[in-house]
Amino acid sequence: MLVTLKEILKIAEEKKIAIGAFNTPNFTSVRAVIAAAEELRQPVILMHAQVHEDMGICKMEEMTPVMRAFAQGAGVPVCVHLDHGTSLDYIRRGIDLGFTSVMYDGSALPLAENISNTITAISYAGKTGASVEAEVGSMGTAEGGGEGDPSIYTDPAMAEEFVKRTGVDALACAFGTVHGFYKSAPKLDFQRLSMVRERTGVPVVMHGGSGVSHDDYRRVIQCGVRKINYYTYMSKAGAAAVSGKEYAQFHDVLLDAERAMRADVIAAISVFSGLNA
Ligand code: 13P
C-alpha cells in the first residue's frame, strides 16, 4: 500500500516507534526491503538518494516506477521517498515522478535560504500531496563517513524557528551520527535531540543509522526519532554474502545478496519497531 511520509509517521507516533527508511538503488535491494517489511508486518520507507544518481549507481527515472510498483503491491504501508535532494529542480522532477515524500536538503545553506527553498519545495509537493522532510544542522559529507563534528550539530532554537516558518512534516537532526562507516563508535548528543524534538514538536529523522548500537536506537526513539535512515550496513551485508564465492550464474549472485540484505533489514526493523525489546 503506497502512503505518504506524513501517514507513515502517524503510525510511528501512535506506536512510539521509528520507521526504517532504506536506500534501494537497485531492484535487488527493493525486493529485500519489501520482503523484510512484509515478513515482519511493519510499515517501511523505500528511498532513492540523489547522491546515488551522482555516483552513477541509478537514475531517479529508473528507480521510481520500480519502487512505486513494489509499494503498491505490498501488504504493508510503504512510503516512496526522495533522500537528500539538494536542488529544487531535482525535487520538482521527483515529485512529478510520483515520490510520496521528498527530503529537501538545504543544510549547507544559510538558514534564511534553507527556509525559503524548503517553502518552495513544500509548495511543489502540495501539487501531489507529497510530504516534505528537511534538515537543519549538518552531518558533514553525504554518505562519506567519518566522525561527527559538534560545531555543525542542529541548534534547537534554529530548528524551532525553521519548523515554525516552513511547516515541514519531519526534521532531520544532526546530533552525532554520520553517513557511511564509523571510524569509532558514535557518541550521540541525546540532550540536544530531546530539545529539538521538544521545541519543534515534529517527528525527528536520524540519518546515518548503520553502526549505531541497539541501546542507542532504543534511546533515540525514546527521545522522539520516528524515522531512521539506514543503508551502509545493508549494502555491506549483501556484498559480504557474495564475496569470495564462485558463481556460474549472475542471478545466483543477486539471490544470495538479496537474502543477506533481507536478513539485515529484518534485524534493523525489529529493533526500530520494538519487536525484540
Ligand atoms: P547509512 O548509510 O550510514 O546507514 O545512512 C543512510 C542515510 O542516512 C541515508 O540518508
mmCIF file of C-alpha atoms and ligand atoms in Angstrom:
data_model
loop_
_atom_site.group_PDB
_atom_site.id
_atom_site.type_symbol
_atom_site.label_atom_id
_atom_site.label_comp_id
_atom_site.label_asym_id
_atom_site.label_seq_id
_atom_site.Cartn_x
_atom_site.Cartn_y
_atom_site.Cartn_z
ATOM 1 C CA MET A 1 0.000 0.000 0.000
ATOM 2 C CA LEU A 2 1.560 3.268 -1.154
ATOM 3 C CA VAL A 3 1.384 6.020 1.502
ATOM 4 C CA THR A 4 2.952 9.397 2.263
ATOM 5 C CA LEU A 5 5.599 10.103 4.896
ATOM 6 C CA LYS A 6 3.020 12.007 6.943
ATOM 7 C CA GLU A 7 0.755 8.941 7.007
ATOM 8 C CA ILE A 8 3.539 6.527 7.921
ATOM 9 C CA LEU A 9 4.901 8.837 10.635
ATOM 10 C CA LYS A 10 1.432 8.983 12.200
ATOM 11 C CA ILE A 11 1.714 5.223 12.754
ATOM 12 C CA ALA A 12 5.182 5.751 14.257
ATOM 13 C CA GLU A 13 3.883 8.446 16.650
ATOM 14 C CA GLU A 14 0.958 6.296 17.780
ATOM 15 C CA LYS A 15 3.182 3.282 18.469
ATOM 16 C CA LYS A 16 6.208 5.326 19.672
ATOM 17 C CA ILE A 17 8.476 3.514 17.214
ATOM 18 C CA ALA A 18 10.734 4.553 14.337
ATOM 19 C CA ILE A 19 10.059 3.520 10.744
ATOM 20 C CA GLY A 20 13.064 2.095 8.896
ATOM 21 C CA ALA A 21 13.965 4.072 5.766
ATOM 22 C CA PHE A 22 16.268 2.166 3.416
ATOM 23 C CA ASN A 23 18.086 3.396 0.306
ATOM 24 C CA THR A 24 17.240 0.991 -2.519
ATOM 25 C CA PRO A 25 19.376 1.884 -5.562
ATOM 26 C CA ASN A 26 18.631 -1.376 -7.412
ATOM 27 C CA PHE A 27 15.912 -3.959 -7.954
ATOM 28 C CA THR A 28 17.545 -6.481 -5.571
ATOM 29 C CA SER A 29 17.521 -4.096 -2.614
ATOM 30 C CA VAL A 30 13.891 -3.070 -3.276
ATOM 31 C CA ARG A 31 12.891 -6.762 -3.185
ATOM 32 C CA ALA A 32 14.920 -7.362 0.004
ATOM 33 C CA VAL A 33 13.380 -4.425 1.899
ATOM 34 C CA ILE A 34 9.783 -5.160 0.876
ATOM 35 C CA ALA A 35 10.166 -8.860 1.748
ATOM 36 C CA ALA A 36 11.582 -7.944 5.184
ATOM 37 C CA ALA A 37 8.756 -5.469 5.935
ATOM 38 C CA GLU A 38 6.098 -7.950 4.815
ATOM 39 C CA GLU A 39 7.618 -10.752 6.871
ATOM 40 C CA LEU A 40 7.536 -8.560 9.997
ATOM 41 C CA ARG A 41 4.213 -6.911 9.028
ATOM 42 C CA GLN A 42 5.716 -3.451 9.599
ATOM 43 C CA PRO A 43 5.492 -0.210 7.589
ATOM 44 C CA VAL A 44 8.636 0.769 5.691
ATOM 45 C CA ILE A 45 10.151 3.586 3.632
ATOM 46 C CA LEU A 46 11.968 2.974 0.312
ATOM 47 C CA MET A 47 14.409 5.769 -0.567
ATOM 48 C CA HIS A 48 16.218 6.965 -3.667
ATOM 49 C CA ALA A 49 19.211 9.191 -2.798
ATOM 50 C CA GLN A 50 20.261 11.917 -5.229
ATOM 51 C CA VAL A 51 23.891 11.057 -4.424
ATOM 52 C CA HIS A 52 23.399 7.554 -5.890
ATOM 53 C CA GLU A 53 22.494 9.200 -9.196
ATOM 54 C CA ASP A 54 25.561 11.450 -8.922
ATOM 55 C CA MET A 55 27.695 8.311 -8.338
ATOM 56 C CA GLY A 56 26.245 6.646 -11.478
ATOM 57 C CA ILE A 57 24.540 3.858 -9.468
ATOM 58 C CA CYS A 58 20.987 4.531 -10.656
ATOM 59 C CA LYS A 59 18.768 7.263 -12.029
ATOM 60 C CA MET A 60 15.665 8.580 -10.313
ATOM 61 C CA GLU A 61 13.648 7.932 -13.503
ATOM 62 C CA GLU A 62 14.709 4.257 -13.439
ATOM 63 C CA MET A 63 14.019 3.550 -9.770
ATOM 64 C CA THR A 64 10.819 5.490 -9.024
ATOM 65 C CA PRO A 65 8.473 3.276 -11.136
ATOM 66 C CA VAL A 66 10.018 0.136 -9.567
ATOM 67 C CA MET A 67 9.730 1.491 -6.015
ATOM 68 C CA ARG A 68 6.150 2.663 -6.592
ATOM 69 C CA ALA A 69 5.098 -0.696 -8.095
ATOM 70 C CA PHE A 70 6.509 -2.641 -5.131
ATOM 71 C CA ALA A 71 4.884 -0.191 -2.687
ATOM 72 C CA GLN A 72 1.505 -0.516 -4.406
ATOM 73 C CA GLY A 73 1.703 -4.306 -4.343
ATOM 74 C CA ALA A 74 2.878 -4.587 -0.714
ATOM 75 C CA GLY A 75 0.656 -5.823 2.093
ATOM 76 C CA VAL A 76 2.072 -3.176 4.480
ATOM 77 C CA PRO A 77 2.183 0.663 4.262
ATOM 78 C CA VAL A 78 5.160 1.782 2.142
ATOM 79 C CA CYS A 79 6.338 5.358 1.542
ATOM 80 C CA VAL A 80 8.462 6.127 -1.539
ATOM 81 C CA HIS A 81 10.866 8.892 -0.542
ATOM 82 C CA LEU A 82 13.484 11.042 -2.312
ATOM 83 C CA ASP A 83 16.508 11.272 0.034
ATOM 84 C CA HIS A 84 18.834 14.333 0.225
ATOM 85 C CA GLY A 85 17.565 16.246 -2.785
ATOM 86 C CA THR A 86 19.929 19.205 -2.861
ATOM 87 C CA SER A 87 18.490 21.065 -5.847
ATOM 88 C CA LEU A 88 14.944 22.349 -6.164
ATOM 89 C CA ASP A 89 14.865 21.204 -9.775
ATOM 90 C CA TYR A 90 15.658 17.617 -8.719
ATOM 91 C CA ILE A 91 12.941 17.843 -6.026
ATOM 92 C CA ARG A 92 10.377 19.107 -8.572
ATOM 93 C CA ARG A 93 11.233 16.296 -11.003
ATOM 94 C CA GLY A 94 10.954 13.758 -8.178
ATOM 95 C CA ILE A 95 7.514 14.996 -7.201
ATOM 96 C CA ASP A 96 6.386 14.809 -10.845
ATOM 97 C CA LEU A 97 7.685 11.201 -10.995
ATOM 98 C CA GLY A 98 5.479 10.209 -8.061
ATOM 99 C CA PHE A 99 7.533 10.192 -4.863
ATOM 100 C CA THR A 100 5.083 10.379 -1.957
ATOM 101 C CA SER A 101 7.721 12.189 0.092
ATOM 102 C CA VAL A 102 10.857 14.219 -0.560
ATOM 103 C CA MET A 103 13.734 15.450 1.564
ATOM 104 C CA TYR A 104 14.907 18.880 0.544
ATOM 105 C CA ASP A 105 18.443 19.159 1.939
ATOM 106 C CA GLY A 106 19.423 22.806 2.257
ATOM 107 C CA SER A 107 21.545 22.121 5.340
ATOM 108 C CA ALA A 108 24.689 23.521 3.702
ATOM 109 C CA LEU A 109 22.946 26.877 3.050
ATOM 110 C CA PRO A 110 22.427 29.839 5.376
ATOM 111 C CA LEU A 111 19.247 29.388 7.484
ATOM 112 C CA ALA A 112 17.196 32.031 5.600
ATOM 113 C CA GLU A 113 17.941 30.388 2.230
ATOM 114 C CA ASN A 114 17.265 26.902 3.620
ATOM 115 C CA ILE A 115 13.885 28.193 4.895
ATOM 116 C CA SER A 116 12.868 29.865 1.631
ATOM 117 C CA ASN A 117 13.921 26.865 -0.518
ATOM 118 C CA THR A 118 12.101 24.461 1.820
ATOM 119 C CA ILE A 119 8.938 26.583 1.470
ATOM 120 C CA THR A 120 9.319 26.304 -2.337
ATOM 121 C CA ALA A 121 9.757 22.502 -2.047
ATOM 122 C CA ILE A 122 6.613 22.322 0.116
ATOM 123 C CA SER A 123 4.652 24.265 -2.492
ATOM 124 C CA TYR A 124 5.777 21.824 -5.247
ATOM 125 C CA ALA A 125 4.860 18.865 -3.010
ATOM 126 C CA GLY A 126 1.429 20.370 -2.367
ATOM 127 C CA LYS A 127 0.511 19.685 -6.004
ATOM 128 C CA THR A 128 0.533 15.897 -5.422
ATOM 129 C CA GLY A 129 0.059 15.757 -1.643
ATOM 130 C CA ALA A 130 3.644 14.536 -1.081
ATOM 131 C CA SER A 131 5.239 15.108 2.326
ATOM 132 C CA VAL A 132 8.456 17.063 2.933
ATOM 133 C CA GLU A 133 11.430 16.374 5.231
ATOM 134 C CA ALA A 134 14.161 18.984 5.656
ATOM 135 C CA GLU A 135 17.399 19.364 7.608
ATOM 136 C CA VAL A 136 18.858 21.991 9.905
ATOM 137 C CA GLY A 137 22.441 21.494 11.080
ATOM 138 C CA SER A 138 24.644 19.075 9.232
ATOM 139 C CA MET A 139 26.086 15.583 9.483
ATOM 140 C CA GLY A 140 29.012 16.524 7.267
ATOM 141 C CA THR A 141 29.543 14.998 3.865
ATOM 142 C CA ALA A 142 26.671 12.952 2.422
ATOM 143 C CA GLU A 143 27.378 9.186 2.558
ATOM 144 C CA GLY A 144 31.045 9.950 3.326
ATOM 145 C CA GLY A 145 31.588 8.581 6.818
ATOM 146 C CA GLY A 146 33.981 9.968 9.406
ATOM 147 C CA GLU A 147 33.286 11.364 12.844
ATOM 148 C CA GLY A 148 30.593 13.755 13.987
ATOM 149 C CA ASP A 149 31.521 17.414 14.427
ATOM 150 C CA PRO A 150 29.578 19.064 17.305
ATOM 151 C CA SER A 151 30.089 22.538 15.789
ATOM 152 C CA ILE A 152 27.699 21.649 12.942
ATOM 153 C CA TYR A 153 25.065 19.784 15.003
ATOM 154 C CA THR A 154 21.451 21.025 14.918
ATOM 155 C CA ASP A 155 20.802 24.087 17.071
ATOM 156 C CA PRO A 156 17.422 23.595 18.868
ATOM 157 C CA ALA A 157 16.465 27.305 18.630
ATOM 158 C CA MET A 158 17.199 27.367 14.879
ATOM 159 C CA ALA A 159 15.261 24.122 14.435
ATOM 160 C CA GLU A 160 12.258 25.667 16.224
ATOM 161 C CA GLU A 161 12.330 28.758 14.007
ATOM 162 C CA PHE A 162 12.776 26.598 10.900
ATOM 163 C CA VAL A 163 9.764 24.396 11.657
ATOM 164 C CA LYS A 164 7.560 27.375 12.620
ATOM 165 C CA ARG A 165 8.366 29.193 9.386
ATOM 166 C CA THR A 166 8.192 26.224 6.994
ATOM 167 C CA GLY A 167 5.603 23.818 8.473
ATOM 168 C CA VAL A 168 7.753 20.882 7.377
ATOM 169 C CA ASP A 169 6.439 17.320 8.074
ATOM 170 C CA ALA A 170 9.676 15.900 9.556
ATOM 171 C CA LEU A 171 13.083 17.269 10.514
ATOM 172 C CA ALA A 172 16.482 15.612 10.135
ATOM 173 C CA CYS A 173 18.603 16.380 13.183
ATOM 174 C CA ALA A 174 22.413 16.243 13.416
ATOM 175 C CA PHE A 175 23.415 15.011 16.884
ATOM 176 C CA GLY A 176 26.384 12.700 16.354
ATOM 177 C CA THR A 177 25.547 10.257 13.574
ATOM 178 C CA VAL A 178 27.297 10.354 10.197
ATOM 179 C CA HIS A 179 26.659 8.644 6.882
ATOM 180 C CA GLY A 180 28.699 5.580 5.962
ATOM 181 C CA PHE A 181 31.140 3.625 8.138
ATOM 182 C CA TYR A 182 32.150 4.930 11.590
ATOM 183 C CA LYS A 183 35.851 5.112 12.443
ATOM 184 C CA SER A 184 34.933 4.726 16.121
ATOM 185 C CA ALA A 185 31.634 4.185 17.977
ATOM 186 C CA PRO A 186 29.379 7.247 17.572
ATOM 187 C CA LYS A 187 28.794 9.425 20.642
ATOM 188 C CA LEU A 188 25.254 10.742 20.386
ATOM 189 C CA ASP A 189 24.048 14.010 21.954
ATOM 190 C CA PHE A 190 20.716 12.796 23.371
ATOM 191 C CA GLN A 191 20.067 16.054 25.234
ATOM 192 C CA ARG A 192 20.261 18.053 22.011
ATOM 193 C CA LEU A 193 17.996 15.541 20.265
ATOM 194 C CA SER A 194 15.369 15.792 23.043
ATOM 195 C CA MET A 195 15.492 19.593 22.914
ATOM 196 C CA VAL A 196 14.997 19.605 19.134
ATOM 197 C CA ARG A 197 12.000 17.295 19.498
ATOM 198 C CA GLU A 198 10.528 19.344 22.376
ATOM 199 C CA ARG A 199 10.951 22.717 20.659
ATOM 200 C CA THR A 200 9.757 21.631 17.189
ATOM 201 C CA GLY A 201 7.096 19.041 18.057
ATOM 202 C CA VAL A 202 7.651 17.277 14.707
ATOM 203 C CA PRO A 203 8.868 13.717 14.052
ATOM 204 C CA VAL A 204 12.675 13.719 14.096
ATOM 205 C CA VAL A 205 14.714 11.822 11.481
ATOM 206 C CA MET A 206 18.037 10.155 12.310
ATOM 207 C CA HIS A 207 20.334 9.776 9.304
ATOM 208 C CA GLY A 208 23.421 7.550 9.355
ATOM 209 C CA GLY A 209 21.593 4.643 11.016
ATOM 210 C CA SER A 210 24.222 1.972 10.208
ATOM 211 C CA GLY A 211 26.639 1.150 13.013
ATOM 212 C CA VAL A 212 24.536 2.570 15.871
ATOM 213 C CA SER A 213 24.131 0.219 18.875
ATOM 214 C CA HIS A 214 20.751 -1.338 19.703
ATOM 215 C CA ASP A 215 20.707 0.546 23.029
ATOM 216 C CA ASP A 216 21.274 3.822 21.210
ATOM 217 C CA TYR A 217 18.492 3.023 18.691
ATOM 218 C CA ARG A 218 16.088 2.486 21.610
ATOM 219 C CA ARG A 219 17.243 5.678 23.322
ATOM 220 C CA VAL A 220 16.879 7.908 20.240
ATOM 221 C CA ILE A 221 13.376 6.526 19.690
ATOM 222 C CA GLN A 222 12.512 7.437 23.297
ATOM 223 C CA CYS A 223 13.814 10.962 22.532
ATOM 224 C CA GLY A 224 11.456 11.358 19.523
ATOM 225 C CA VAL A 225 13.178 9.855 16.475
ATOM 226 C CA ARG A 226 10.434 8.441 14.232
ATOM 227 C CA LYS A 227 12.358 7.672 11.004
ATOM 228 C CA ILE A 228 15.770 6.009 10.861
ATOM 229 C CA ASN A 229 17.711 6.208 7.584
ATOM 230 C CA TYR A 230 19.817 3.106 7.002
ATOM 231 C CA TYR A 231 21.858 1.897 4.043
ATOM 232 C CA THR A 232 25.575 1.152 4.534
ATOM 233 C CA TYR A 233 25.257 -1.985 6.682
ATOM 234 C CA MET A 234 22.526 -3.461 4.492
ATOM 235 C CA SER A 235 24.698 -2.933 1.434
ATOM 236 C CA LYS A 236 27.723 -4.340 3.303
ATOM 237 C CA ALA A 237 25.711 -7.477 4.202
ATOM 238 C CA GLY A 238 24.833 -8.013 0.536
ATOM 239 C CA ALA A 239 28.473 -7.635 -0.519
ATOM 240 C CA ALA A 240 29.790 -9.922 2.259
ATOM 241 C CA ALA A 241 27.365 -12.697 1.259
ATOM 242 C CA VAL A 242 28.804 -12.995 -2.243
ATOM 243 C CA SER A 243 32.449 -12.038 -1.820
ATOM 244 C CA GLY A 244 34.980 -14.796 -2.399
ATOM 245 C CA LYS A 245 32.394 -17.179 -3.884
ATOM 246 C CA GLU A 246 32.377 -18.556 -7.407
ATOM 247 C CA TYR A 247 29.151 -18.332 -9.374
ATOM 248 C CA ALA A 248 28.228 -19.757 -12.764
ATOM 249 C CA GLN A 249 25.078 -17.643 -12.994
ATOM 250 C CA PHE A 250 24.693 -13.948 -12.190
ATOM 251 C CA HIS A 251 21.125 -14.398 -10.928
ATOM 252 C CA ASP A 252 22.511 -16.552 -8.089
ATOM 253 C CA VAL A 253 24.758 -13.652 -7.036
ATOM 254 C CA LEU A 254 21.684 -11.457 -6.794
ATOM 255 C CA LEU A 255 19.655 -14.060 -4.884
ATOM 256 C CA ASP A 256 22.409 -14.570 -2.276
ATOM 257 C CA ALA A 257 22.864 -10.811 -1.859
ATOM 258 C CA GLU A 258 19.104 -10.342 -1.553
ATOM 259 C CA ARG A 259 18.804 -12.992 1.188
ATOM 260 C CA ALA A 260 21.606 -11.368 3.193
ATOM 261 C CA MET A 261 20.181 -7.855 2.806
ATOM 262 C CA ARG A 262 16.712 -9.069 3.785
ATOM 263 C CA ALA A 263 18.130 -10.623 6.991
ATOM 264 C CA ASP A 264 19.975 -7.380 7.828
ATOM 265 C CA VAL A 265 16.836 -5.288 7.223
ATOM 266 C CA ILE A 266 14.741 -7.679 9.343
ATOM 267 C CA ALA A 267 17.187 -7.173 12.230
ATOM 268 C CA ALA A 268 17.070 -3.378 11.812
ATOM 269 C CA ILE A 269 13.263 -3.092 11.541
ATOM 270 C CA SER A 270 12.861 -5.412 14.543
ATOM 271 C CA VAL A 271 14.798 -3.003 16.777
ATOM 272 C CA PHE A 272 13.235 0.137 15.280
ATOM 273 C CA SER A 273 9.731 -1.246 15.923
ATOM 274 C CA GLY A 274 10.490 -2.614 19.402
ATOM 275 C CA LEU A 275 9.766 -6.210 18.305
ATOM 276 C CA ASN A 276 12.711 -7.619 20.245
ATOM 277 C CA ALA A 277 12.660 -5.216 23.219
HETATM 278 P P1 13P B 1 23.949 4.944 6.488
HETATM 279 O O1 13P B 1 24.366 4.610 5.092
HETATM 280 O O2 13P B 1 25.087 5.427 7.332
HETATM 281 O O3 13P B 1 23.174 3.848 7.128
HETATM 282 O O4 13P B 1 22.962 6.216 6.374
HETATM 283 C C1 13P B 1 21.930 6.221 5.433
HETATM 284 C C2 13P B 1 21.303 7.573 5.372
HETATM 285 O O5 13P B 1 21.323 8.318 6.325
HETATM 286 C C3 13P B 1 20.681 7.975 4.113
HETATM 287 O O6 13P B 1 20.170 9.281 4.162
#
